[in-house]
Short mmCIF file of C-alpha atoms in Angstrom, two decimals:
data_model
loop_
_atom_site.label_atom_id
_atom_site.label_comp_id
_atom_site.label_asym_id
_atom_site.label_seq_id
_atom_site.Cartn_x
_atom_site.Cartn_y
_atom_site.Cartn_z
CA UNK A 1 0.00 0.00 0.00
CA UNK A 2 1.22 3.71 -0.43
CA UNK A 3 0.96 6.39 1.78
CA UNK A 4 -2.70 7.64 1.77
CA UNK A 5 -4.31 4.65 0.03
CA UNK A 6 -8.02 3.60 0.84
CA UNK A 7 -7.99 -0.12 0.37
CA UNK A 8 -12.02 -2.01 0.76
CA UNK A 9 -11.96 -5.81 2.63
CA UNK A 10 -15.03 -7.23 0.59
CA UNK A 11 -16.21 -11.09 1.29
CA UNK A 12 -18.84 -13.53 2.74
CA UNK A 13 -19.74 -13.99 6.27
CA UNK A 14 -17.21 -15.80 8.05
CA UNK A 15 -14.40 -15.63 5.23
CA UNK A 16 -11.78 -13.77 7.72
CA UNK A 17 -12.52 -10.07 6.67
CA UNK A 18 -12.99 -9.34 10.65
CA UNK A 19 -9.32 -11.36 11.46
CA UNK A 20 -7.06 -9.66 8.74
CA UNK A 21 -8.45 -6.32 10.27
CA UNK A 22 -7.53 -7.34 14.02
CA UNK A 23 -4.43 -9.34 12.67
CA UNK A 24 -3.49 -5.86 10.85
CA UNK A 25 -4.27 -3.85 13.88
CA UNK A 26 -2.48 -5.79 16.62
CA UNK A 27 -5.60 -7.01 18.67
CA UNK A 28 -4.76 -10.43 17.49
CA UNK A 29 -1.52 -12.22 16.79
CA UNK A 30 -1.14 -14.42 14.05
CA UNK A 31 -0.58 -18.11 14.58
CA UNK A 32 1.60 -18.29 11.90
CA UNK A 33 3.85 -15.61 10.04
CA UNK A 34 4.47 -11.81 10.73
CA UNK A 35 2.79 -8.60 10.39
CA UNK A 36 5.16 -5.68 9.07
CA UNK A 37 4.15 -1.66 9.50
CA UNK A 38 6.25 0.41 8.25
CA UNK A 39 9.51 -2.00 8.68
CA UNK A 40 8.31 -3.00 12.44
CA UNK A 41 7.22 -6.49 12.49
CA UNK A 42 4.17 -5.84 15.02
CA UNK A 43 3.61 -9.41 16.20
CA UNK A 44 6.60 -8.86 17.94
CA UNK A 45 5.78 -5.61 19.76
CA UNK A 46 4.34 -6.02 23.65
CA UNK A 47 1.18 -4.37 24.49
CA UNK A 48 1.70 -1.07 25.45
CA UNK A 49 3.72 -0.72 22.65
CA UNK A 50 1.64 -1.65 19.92
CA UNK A 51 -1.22 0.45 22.16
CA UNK A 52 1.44 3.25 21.13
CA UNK A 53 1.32 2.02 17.15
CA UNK A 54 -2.28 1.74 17.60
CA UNK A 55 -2.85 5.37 18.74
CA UNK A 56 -0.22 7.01 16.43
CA UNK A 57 -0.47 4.78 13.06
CA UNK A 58 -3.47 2.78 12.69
CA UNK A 59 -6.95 4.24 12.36
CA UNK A 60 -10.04 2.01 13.06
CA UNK A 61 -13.49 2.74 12.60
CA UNK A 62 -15.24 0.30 14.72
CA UNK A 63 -18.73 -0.96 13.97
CA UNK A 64 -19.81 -0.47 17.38
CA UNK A 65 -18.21 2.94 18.27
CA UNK A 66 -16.34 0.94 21.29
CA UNK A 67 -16.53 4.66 22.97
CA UNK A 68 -16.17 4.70 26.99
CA UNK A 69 -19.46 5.23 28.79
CA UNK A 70 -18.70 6.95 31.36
CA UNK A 71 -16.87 10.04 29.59
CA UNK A 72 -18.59 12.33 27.13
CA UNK A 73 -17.83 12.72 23.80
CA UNK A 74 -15.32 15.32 23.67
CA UNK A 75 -13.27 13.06 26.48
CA UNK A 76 -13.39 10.05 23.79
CA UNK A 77 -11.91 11.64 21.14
CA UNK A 78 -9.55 13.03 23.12
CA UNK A 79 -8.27 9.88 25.22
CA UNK A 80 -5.93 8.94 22.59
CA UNK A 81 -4.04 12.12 22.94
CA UNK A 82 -4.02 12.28 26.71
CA UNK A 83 -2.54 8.33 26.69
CA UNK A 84 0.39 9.68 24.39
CA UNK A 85 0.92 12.49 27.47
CA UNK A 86 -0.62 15.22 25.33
CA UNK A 87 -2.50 18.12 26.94
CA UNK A 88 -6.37 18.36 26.12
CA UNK A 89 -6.03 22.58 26.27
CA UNK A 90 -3.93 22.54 23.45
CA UNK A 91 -5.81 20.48 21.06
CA UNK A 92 -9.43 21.96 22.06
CA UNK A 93 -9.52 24.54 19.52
CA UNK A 94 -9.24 21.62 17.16
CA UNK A 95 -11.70 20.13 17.96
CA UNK A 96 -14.51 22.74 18.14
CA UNK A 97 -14.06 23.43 14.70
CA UNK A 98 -15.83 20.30 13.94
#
């Protein structure tokens, strides 16, 4: 893949789609093989640092949101920054322009 590319995961029910995606993403290790990002071989990496390749390099769009109850929605999209020790005040103006 290049830099930028949209790729689409098309198949039946029960033909893997769902497993590449959490193979690709670190929430599941392979049984066999590697996964590569960018030159790191990710089934490798421990957890909080593919948490840390999660947050900075993979995007995921999960069918069910998988937001946190208990904060609101401003605190969910911010979470990921405050985990990589970013400050909420200076990213705020970003996010009320949406």
């Amino acid at each position: 893949m290049l830099k930028g590319e949209f790729v689409s995961i098309m198949g039946q029910s029960g033909s893997g789609k769902s497993t590449l995606l959490y193979i690709l993403g670190g929430l599941d290790i392979p049984t066999k093989g590697a996964v590569f990002i960018n030159g790191m071989d990710i089934s490798k990496f421990n957890d909080e640092k593919m948490s840390k390749i999660r947050r900075r390099q993979i995007g995921f769009v999960f069918q069910f949101y998988n937001l946190i109850s208990n904060l609101n929605v401003e605190e969910n999209i911010m979470l990921p920054l405050l985990l990589d020790g970013k400050k909420m005040k200076d990213y705020k103006k970003h996010l009320m322009k949406f």
